[in-house]
CSV table of C-alpha atoms in Angstrom, one decimal:
chain,number,residue,atom,x,y,z
A,1,MET,CA,0.0,0.0,0.0
A,2,LEU,CA,1.2,3.5,-0.9
A,3,HIS,CA,1.6,6.1,1.8
A,4,ASP,CA,-1.5,8.4,1.8
A,5,GLN,CA,-0.3,10.9,4.3
A,6,VAL,CA,2.7,12.9,5.4
A,7,LEU,CA,3.6,14.4,8.7
A,8,LEU,CA,5.8,17.5,8.7
A,9,THR,CA,7.3,18.4,12.0
A,10,LEU,CA,9.5,21.2,13.4
A,11,PRO,CA,12.5,20.3,15.7
A,12,ALA,CA,11.9,20.0,19.5
A,13,TRP,CA,14.2,23.1,20.2
A,14,ILE,CA,11.7,25.5,18.5
A,15,ALA,CA,9.8,26.0,21.8
A,16,ASP,CA,13.0,27.4,23.4
A,17,GLU,CA,13.4,30.0,20.7
A,18,ILE,CA,9.9,31.5,21.1
A,19,GLY,CA,8.9,32.9,24.4
A,20,PRO,CA,5.3,32.2,25.3
A,21,ASP,CA,4.3,35.9,25.2
A,22,ALA,CA,7.0,37.4,23.0
A,23,VAL,CA,5.9,40.2,20.7
A,24,TYR,CA,7.7,41.2,17.6
A,25,PRO,CA,6.6,44.8,17.0
A,26,ASP,CA,8.8,45.9,14.1
A,27,ASP,CA,10.6,44.6,11.0
A,28,LEU,CA,13.8,44.2,12.9
A,29,ALA,CA,12.3,42.2,15.7
A,30,LYS,CA,10.5,39.9,13.2
A,31,MET,CA,13.6,39.3,11.1
A,32,THR,CA,15.7,38.7,14.2
A,33,LEU,CA,13.5,35.7,15.0
A,34,ALA,CA,13.8,34.4,11.4
A,35,VAL,CA,17.6,34.6,11.4
A,36,ARG,CA,17.9,33.2,14.9
A,37,LEU,CA,15.8,30.2,13.8
A,38,SER,CA,18.1,29.7,10.7
A,39,ALA,CA,21.2,29.8,12.9
A,40,ARG,CA,19.9,27.3,15.5
A,41,ASN,CA,18.7,24.9,12.7
A,42,VAL,CA,22.3,24.7,11.5
A,43,ARG,CA,23.8,24.5,15.0
A,44,GLU,CA,21.5,21.7,16.0
A,45,GLY,CA,21.9,19.8,12.7
A,46,THR,CA,18.2,19.7,12.2
A,47,GLY,CA,18.1,21.1,8.7
A,48,GLY,CA,19.4,23.7,6.2
A,49,PRO,CA,20.3,27.3,7.0
A,50,PHE,CA,16.9,28.8,6.6
A,51,GLY,CA,14.3,30.2,9.0
A,52,ALA,CA,11.0,31.9,8.6
A,53,ALA,CA,8.2,33.3,10.8
A,54,LEU,CA,4.7,34.7,10.3
A,55,PHE,CA,3.2,37.5,12.4
A,56,THR,CA,0.3,39.9,12.6
A,57,GLU,CA,1.6,43.3,11.6
A,58,ALA,CA,1.4,44.3,15.3
A,59,GLY,CA,3.8,41.5,16.1
A,60,ARG,CA,1.8,38.5,17.4
A,61,LEU,CA,3.6,35.3,16.3
A,62,LEU,CA,1.4,33.0,14.3
A,63,GLY,CA,3.9,30.3,13.2
A,64,VAL,CA,7.5,29.5,12.5
A,65,GLY,CA,9.5,27.3,10.1
A,66,VAL,CA,12.9,26.0,9.5
A,67,ASN,CA,14.2,23.9,6.6
A,68,ARG,CA,13.4,20.2,7.2
A,69,VAL,CA,13.9,18.7,3.8
A,70,LEU,CA,16.3,16.0,4.7
A,71,ALA,CA,14.9,15.4,8.2
A,72,GLN,CA,11.4,14.8,6.8
A,73,THR,CA,12.5,13.3,3.5
A,74,CYS,CA,10.3,15.9,1.8
A,75,SER,CA,11.3,18.6,-0.7
A,76,LEU,CA,8.3,20.7,0.3
A,77,ALA,CA,9.7,21.3,3.8
A,78,HIS,CA,11.4,24.6,3.3
A,79,ALA,CA,11.3,27.2,6.1
A,80,GLU,CA,8.6,29.4,4.6
A,81,MET,CA,6.4,26.4,3.7
A,82,MET,CA,6.7,25.0,7.3
A,83,ALA,CA,5.7,28.5,8.6
A,84,PHE,CA,2.7,28.8,6.3
A,85,ALA,CA,1.5,25.3,7.2
A,86,THR,CA,1.9,25.6,10.9
A,87,ALA,CA,0.5,29.2,11.1
A,88,GLN,CA,-2.6,28.0,9.1
A,89,GLN,CA,-3.1,25.2,11.7
A,90,ASN,CA,-2.8,27.8,14.5
A,91,LEU,CA,-5.3,30.1,12.9
A,92,ARG,CA,-7.4,27.3,11.5
A,93,GLN,CA,-7.5,29.3,8.2
A,94,PHE,CA,-6.0,28.2,4.9
A,95,ARG,CA,-5.7,31.9,4.0
A,96,LEU,CA,-4.0,33.7,6.9
A,97,ASN,CA,-5.4,37.2,6.3
A,98,GLN,CA,-8.9,36.0,5.7
A,99,THR,CA,-10.2,37.8,8.8
A,100,GLY,CA,-8.7,41.1,7.6
A,101,GLU,CA,-5.7,41.3,9.9
A,102,ARG,CA,-2.5,42.1,8.0
A,103,ILE,CA,0.0,39.2,7.9
A,104,VAL,CA,3.8,39.5,7.6
A,105,LEU,CA,6.2,36.8,6.5
A,106,ALA,CA,9.8,37.2,7.6
A,107,SER,CA,12.3,34.9,5.9
A,108,SER,CA,16.0,34.8,6.6
A,109,SER,CA,16.6,34.4,2.8
A,110,GLN,CA,14.8,35.3,-0.4
A,111,PRO,CA,12.1,32.7,-1.0
A,112,CYS,CA,12.9,30.1,-3.7
A,113,ALA,CA,10.6,29.6,-6.7
A,114,MET,CA,8.3,27.2,-4.7
A,115,CYS,CA,8.0,29.3,-1.6
A,116,TYR,CA,7.5,32.4,-3.8
A,117,GLY,CA,4.6,30.7,-5.5
A,118,ALA,CA,3.2,29.5,-2.2
A,119,SER,CA,3.3,33.0,-0.8
A,120,PHE,CA,0.4,34.0,-3.2
A,121,TRP,CA,-1.9,31.4,-1.7
A,122,ALA,CA,-1.0,31.6,2.0
A,123,GLY,CA,-2.7,35.0,2.6
A,124,ILE,CA,0.1,37.4,3.4
A,125,ASP,CA,0.3,41.2,3.1
A,126,ALA,CA,4.1,41.8,3.4
A,127,VAL,CA,7.4,40.0,3.0
A,128,LEU,CA,10.6,40.8,4.8
A,129,ILE,CA,13.7,39.3,3.3
A,130,GLY,CA,17.2,38.9,4.9
A,131,ALA,CA,19.8,37.4,2.5
A,132,ARG,CA,19.4,37.8,-1.3
A,133,ALA,CA,19.2,34.9,-3.8
A,134,ASP,CA,22.8,35.5,-4.9
A,135,ASP,CA,23.9,35.2,-1.3
A,136,VAL,CA,22.1,31.8,-0.9
A,137,GLN,CA,23.8,30.6,-4.1
A,138,SER,CA,27.3,31.9,-3.5
A,139,LEU,CA,27.5,31.2,0.3
A,140,ALA,CA,25.5,28.0,0.8
A,141,GLY,CA,25.3,26.6,-2.8
A,142,PHE,CA,21.5,26.4,-3.1
A,143,ASP,CA,19.7,27.1,-6.3
A,144,GLU,CA,16.7,29.3,-6.0
A,145,GLY,CA,14.9,28.2,-9.2
A,146,PRO,CA,13.2,30.2,-11.9
A,147,LEU,CA,11.2,33.3,-10.9
A,148,PRO,CA,9.3,35.8,-13.1
A,149,ALA,CA,11.6,38.5,-14.3
A,150,ASP,CA,9.7,41.1,-12.3
A,151,TRP,CA,9.2,38.9,-9.2
A,152,LEU,CA,9.1,41.9,-6.9
A,153,GLY,CA,6.6,43.7,-9.0
A,154,GLU,CA,4.3,40.6,-9.1
A,155,TRP,CA,4.1,40.7,-5.3
A,156,GLN,CA,3.4,44.4,-5.3
A,157,LYS,CA,0.7,44.0,-8.0
A,158,ARG,CA,-1.1,41.6,-5.7
A,159,GLY,CA,-0.9,43.9,-2.7
A,160,ILE,CA,2.0,42.2,-1.0
A,161,ALA,CA,4.6,44.8,0.2
A,162,VAL,CA,8.3,43.8,0.2
A,163,ARG,CA,11.3,44.9,2.2
A,164,ARG,CA,14.7,43.5,1.5
A,165,ASP,CA,18.2,43.4,3.0
A,166,ILE,CA,17.0,43.4,6.6
A,167,LEU,CA,19.7,41.9,8.8
A,168,ARG,CA,21.3,40.7,5.5
A,169,GLU,CA,24.8,40.4,7.0
A,170,ASP,CA,23.5,38.3,9.9
A,171,ALA,CA,21.5,36.0,7.5
A,172,CYS,CA,24.6,35.7,5.3
A,173,ALA,CA,26.8,34.8,8.3
A,174,VAL,CA,24.5,31.7,8.9
A,175,LEU,CA,24.6,30.8,5.2
A,176,GLN,CA,28.4,31.0,5.3
A,177,THR,CA,28.7,28.9,8.4
A,178,TYR,CA,26.6,26.3,6.7
A,179,GLY,CA,28.5,26.5,3.5
A,180,GLU,CA,31.9,26.2,5.2
A,181,SER,CA,30.8,23.3,7.4
A,182,GLY,CA,30.6,20.9,4.4
A,183,HIS,CA,27.5,19.5,5.9
A,184,VAL,CA,24.4,18.7,3.7
A,185,TYR,CA,21.3,18.6,5.8
B,1,MET,CA,1.7,26.8,22.5
B,2,LEU,CA,1.9,27.1,18.7
B,3,HIS,CA,1.4,24.0,16.5
B,4,ASP,CA,4.8,22.6,15.5
B,5,GLN,CA,3.6,20.0,13.0
B,6,VAL,CA,1.1,19.5,10.3
B,7,LEU,CA,-0.4,16.2,9.0
B,8,LEU,CA,-1.5,16.2,5.4
B,9,THR,CA,-3.7,13.3,4.4
B,10,LEU,CA,-5.4,12.0,1.2
B,11,PRO,CA,-9.1,10.9,1.3
B,12,ALA,CA,-10.0,7.4,2.2
B,13,TRP,CA,-11.3,6.6,-1.3
B,14,ILE,CA,-7.9,6.9,-2.9
B,15,ALA,CA,-7.2,3.2,-2.3
B,16,ASP,CA,-10.2,2.2,-4.5
B,17,GLU,CA,-8.9,4.2,-7.4
B,18,ILE,CA,-5.5,2.6,-7.5
B,19,GLY,CA,-5.3,-1.1,-8.0
B,20,PRO,CA,-2.6,-2.8,-5.9
B,21,ASP,CA,-0.7,-3.9,-9.0
B,22,ALA,CA,-1.8,-1.5,-11.7
B,23,VAL,CA,0.8,-0.4,-14.2
B,24,TYR,CA,0.6,2.8,-16.2
B,25,PRO,CA,2.8,2.2,-19.2
B,26,ASP,CA,2.2,5.3,-21.4
B,27,ASP,CA,1.3,9.0,-21.2
B,28,LEU,CA,-2.3,8.3,-21.7
B,29,ALA,CA,-2.6,5.7,-18.9
B,30,LYS,CA,-0.7,8.0,-16.6
B,31,MET,CA,-3.0,11.0,-17.4
B,32,THR,CA,-6.1,8.9,-17.2
B,33,LEU,CA,-5.3,8.2,-13.5
B,34,ALA,CA,-4.6,11.9,-12.8
B,35,VAL,CA,-7.9,13.0,-14.4
B,36,ARG,CA,-9.9,10.2,-12.6
B,37,LEU,CA,-8.5,11.4,-9.3
B,38,SER,CA,-9.6,15.0,-10.0
B,39,ALA,CA,-13.1,13.8,-11.0
B,40,ARG,CA,-13.6,11.7,-7.9
B,41,ASN,CA,-12.3,14.4,-5.6
B,42,VAL,CA,-15.1,16.7,-6.8
B,43,ARG,CA,-17.7,13.9,-6.7
B,44,GLU,CA,-16.8,12.9,-3.2
B,45,GLY,CA,-16.6,16.5,-2.0
B,46,THR,CA,-13.1,16.0,-0.6
B,47,GLY,CA,-11.4,18.9,-2.4
B,48,GLY,CA,-10.9,21.0,-5.5
B,49,PRO,CA,-10.9,19.7,-9.1
B,50,PHE,CA,-7.3,18.6,-9.4
B,51,GLY,CA,-5.5,15.3,-9.4
B,52,ALA,CA,-1.8,14.3,-9.9
B,53,ALA,CA,0.3,11.2,-9.8
B,54,LEU,CA,3.9,10.2,-10.0
B,55,PHE,CA,5.3,7.2,-11.8
B,56,THR,CA,8.5,5.7,-13.0
B,57,GLU,CA,8.7,6.1,-16.7
B,58,ALA,CA,7.9,2.4,-17.1
B,59,GLY,CA,4.7,3.0,-15.2
B,60,ARG,CA,5.1,2.0,-11.6
B,61,LEU,CA,2.9,4.2,-9.4
B,62,LEU,CA,4.9,6.1,-6.8
B,63,GLY,CA,2.4,8.4,-5.3
B,64,VAL,CA,-0.8,10.3,-5.9
B,65,GLY,CA,-2.4,13.6,-4.9
B,66,VAL,CA,-5.6,15.5,-5.0
B,67,ASN,CA,-6.4,19.0,-3.8
B,68,ARG,CA,-6.9,19.1,0.0
B,69,VAL,CA,-6.6,22.8,0.7
B,70,LEU,CA,-9.9,23.3,2.5
B,71,ALA,CA,-10.1,19.8,4.0
B,72,GLN,CA,-6.6,20.2,5.6
B,73,THR,CA,-6.8,24.0,6.2
B,74,CYS,CA,-3.5,24.2,4.3
B,75,SER,CA,-2.7,26.3,1.2
B,76,LEU,CA,0.2,23.9,0.4
B,77,ALA,CA,-2.1,20.9,-0.2
B,78,HIS,CA,-2.4,21.1,-3.9
B,79,ALA,CA,-2.7,17.9,-5.9
B,80,GLU,CA,0.9,18.0,-7.2
B,81,MET,CA,2.3,18.8,-3.7
B,82,MET,CA,0.4,15.9,-2.1
B,83,ALA,CA,1.8,13.6,-4.8
B,84,PHE,CA,5.4,14.9,-4.4
B,85,ALA,CA,5.2,14.5,-0.6
B,86,THR,CA,3.6,11.0,-0.5
B,87,ALA,CA,5.8,9.7,-3.3
B,88,GLN,CA,8.9,10.9,-1.3
B,89,GLN,CA,7.6,9.0,1.7
B,90,ASN,CA,7.1,5.9,-0.4
B,91,LEU,CA,10.6,6.0,-1.9
B,92,ARG,CA,12.2,7.4,1.3
B,93,GLN,CA,13.9,10.0,-0.9
B,94,PHE,CA,13.4,13.7,-0.9
B,95,ARG,CA,14.6,13.8,-4.6
B,96,LEU,CA,12.6,11.1,-6.4
B,97,ASN,CA,15.0,10.5,-9.2
B,98,GLN,CA,18.0,10.3,-7.0
B,99,THR,CA,18.6,6.6,-7.8
B,100,GLY,CA,18.7,7.3,-11.5
B,101,GLU,CA,15.2,6.1,-12.5
B,102,ARG,CA,13.3,8.6,-14.7
B,103,ILE,CA,10.3,10.0,-12.9
B,104,VAL,CA,7.1,11.3,-14.5
B,105,LEU,CA,4.5,13.7,-13.0
B,106,ALA,CA,1.0,13.6,-14.5
B,107,SER,CA,-1.2,16.5,-13.5
B,108,SER,CA,-4.8,17.0,-14.5
B,109,SER,CA,-4.1,20.8,-14.9
B,110,GLN,CA,-1.1,22.9,-15.5
B,111,PRO,CA,0.7,23.4,-12.2
B,112,CYS,CA,0.2,26.7,-10.5
B,113,ALA,CA,3.2,29.0,-9.5
B,114,MET,CA,3.8,27.0,-6.2
B,115,CYS,CA,3.6,23.6,-7.8
B,116,TYR,CA,5.7,24.7,-10.7
B,117,GLY,CA,8.4,25.9,-8.3
B,118,ALA,CA,8.2,22.7,-6.3
B,119,SER,CA,8.7,20.6,-9.4
B,120,PHE,CA,12.3,21.7,-9.6
B,121,TRP,CA,13.1,20.3,-6.1
B,122,ALA,CA,11.0,17.1,-6.2
B,123,GLY,CA,13.3,15.2,-8.6
B,124,ILE,CA,11.2,14.7,-11.8
B,125,ASP,CA,12.2,14.2,-15.4
B,126,ALA,CA,9.0,14.7,-17.2
B,127,VAL,CA,5.7,16.6,-16.8
B,128,LEU,CA,2.4,15.6,-18.4
B,129,ILE,CA,-0.3,18.3,-18.4
B,130,GLY,CA,-4.1,17.9,-19.1
B,131,ALA,CA,-6.0,21.2,-18.9
B,132,ARG,CA,-4.2,24.6,-19.5
B,133,ALA,CA,-3.9,27.5,-17.1
B,134,ASP,CA,-6.5,29.4,-19.1
B,135,ASP,CA,-9.0,26.4,-18.7
B,136,VAL,CA,-8.4,26.4,-15.0
B,137,GLN,CA,-9.2,30.1,-14.8
B,138,SER,CA,-12.1,30.2,-17.1
B,139,LEU,CA,-13.9,27.0,-16.1
B,140,ALA,CA,-13.2,26.8,-12.4
B,141,GLY,CA,-12.2,30.3,-11.4
B,142,PHE,CA,-8.7,29.5,-10.0
B,143,ASP,CA,-5.8,31.9,-10.4
B,144,GLU,CA,-2.5,30.1,-11.3
B,145,GLY,CA,-0.2,32.8,-10.1
B,146,PRO,CA,2.9,34.4,-11.7
B,147,LEU,CA,5.2,32.2,-13.7
B,148,PRO,CA,8.4,33.0,-15.6
B,149,ALA,CA,7.6,34.2,-19.1
B,150,ASP,CA,9.3,31.1,-20.6
B,151,TRP,CA,8.1,28.6,-18.0
B,152,LEU,CA,8.1,25.7,-20.5
B,153,GLY,CA,11.7,26.6,-21.5
B,154,GLU,CA,12.8,26.7,-17.8
B,155,TRP,CA,11.7,23.1,-17.3
B,156,GLN,CA,13.4,22.0,-20.5
B,157,LYS,CA,16.6,23.9,-19.6
B,158,ARG,CA,16.8,21.8,-16.4
B,159,GLY,CA,16.2,18.5,-18.2
B,160,ILE,CA,12.5,18.2,-17.5
B,161,ALA,CA,10.5,17.2,-20.6
B,162,VAL,CA,6.9,18.5,-21.0
B,163,ARG,CA,3.9,17.3,-22.9
B,164,ARG,CA,0.6,19.3,-22.8
B,165,ASP,CA,-3.0,18.9,-23.8
B,166,ILE,CA,-3.1,15.1,-22.9
B,167,LEU,CA,-6.8,14.3,-22.2
B,168,ARG,CA,-7.4,18.1,-22.1
B,169,GLU,CA,-11.1,17.8,-22.8
B,170,ASP,CA,-11.6,15.2,-20.0
B,171,ALA,CA,-9.7,17.4,-17.6
B,172,CYS,CA,-11.7,20.4,-18.6
B,173,ALA,CA,-15.0,18.5,-18.1
B,174,VAL,CA,-14.0,18.1,-14.5
B,175,LEU,CA,-13.1,21.7,-14.1
B,176,GLN,CA,-16.5,22.7,-15.6
B,177,THR,CA,-18.5,20.4,-13.4
B,178,TYR,CA,-16.8,21.9,-10.4
B,179,GLY,CA,-17.2,25.5,-11.7
B,180,GLU,CA,-20.9,24.9,-12.4
B,181,SER,CA,-21.5,23.3,-9.0
B,182,GLY,CA,-21.0,26.6,-7.2
B,183,HIS,CA,-19.2,24.6,-4.5
B,184,VAL,CA,-15.9,25.8,-3.0
B,185,TYR,CA,-13.9,23.0,-1.5
């Protein structure tokens, strides 16, 4: 019989990284969490050097994600995808901004082609990006896949605001640590 | 405490649609299964009008998927994504063609921007498509999201062969039934 389900899980240490009542009021606080998750994922050996988190604009944490591709034997399990899926479980909504609250994604690196496409269906209003695609490729060796030529404009056209290069150096430091480790998670 | 896992499941009827030893030797047989899955998903009320399946080129079935977005409260749960994830569980490989066997995806409709991006990481060598993106939009009202201008060429550039319009009319009939039903799964 073929498998007819898949369970995607975050590592056990996630609970330590998110205080029970922590609030993440601004872009910097939101990205700090995403980068911290990426760094811990590498340090713990639980996945690739990527972290993501979803918040209300005011700063309530809705869900987090780290790369779990190898751990879960699943190419879907990128950080942003894990954050979308767990936040949707938390809110019990497949479109996070369905209730009208503005939703923000913070990702330690620019989303790949899959996570970029997924961002249009998850119900988000803003994207914060740390490292650029070039950084991901040059420092950690990951391909980001084919995007529309005007990928930033496509987000904006659909009402999704974008801010880039937030804590880019910190995000790059994590990519570099991973790249130099020679590990492949 | 925030959810830190998500379980994605296929409907119970899936087992009836796939014989235990069925083989799907050619493109038509492969697409017939994908379209049959899409039709049954609508008929059973278990999700949107989309079906997908993964095979070895010779026709061994590796995994199937149907749209489960509403049923699972998860915007990731498109047919192709469910097929990628369950096939990867079956093969215990996050990149399906890692062992060198050629892998074929059959999808009842053209993959959306998310599933398109995901196809580059899942480890496939060929894509078979039934209905076109325009059909999906006009008959069932679904947006397919932004793709690279030369989305077909980007697949081919990375060694992924594409064949379109296989059983397009049958796939469109399912989209139309769904569109006319007024249901939103």
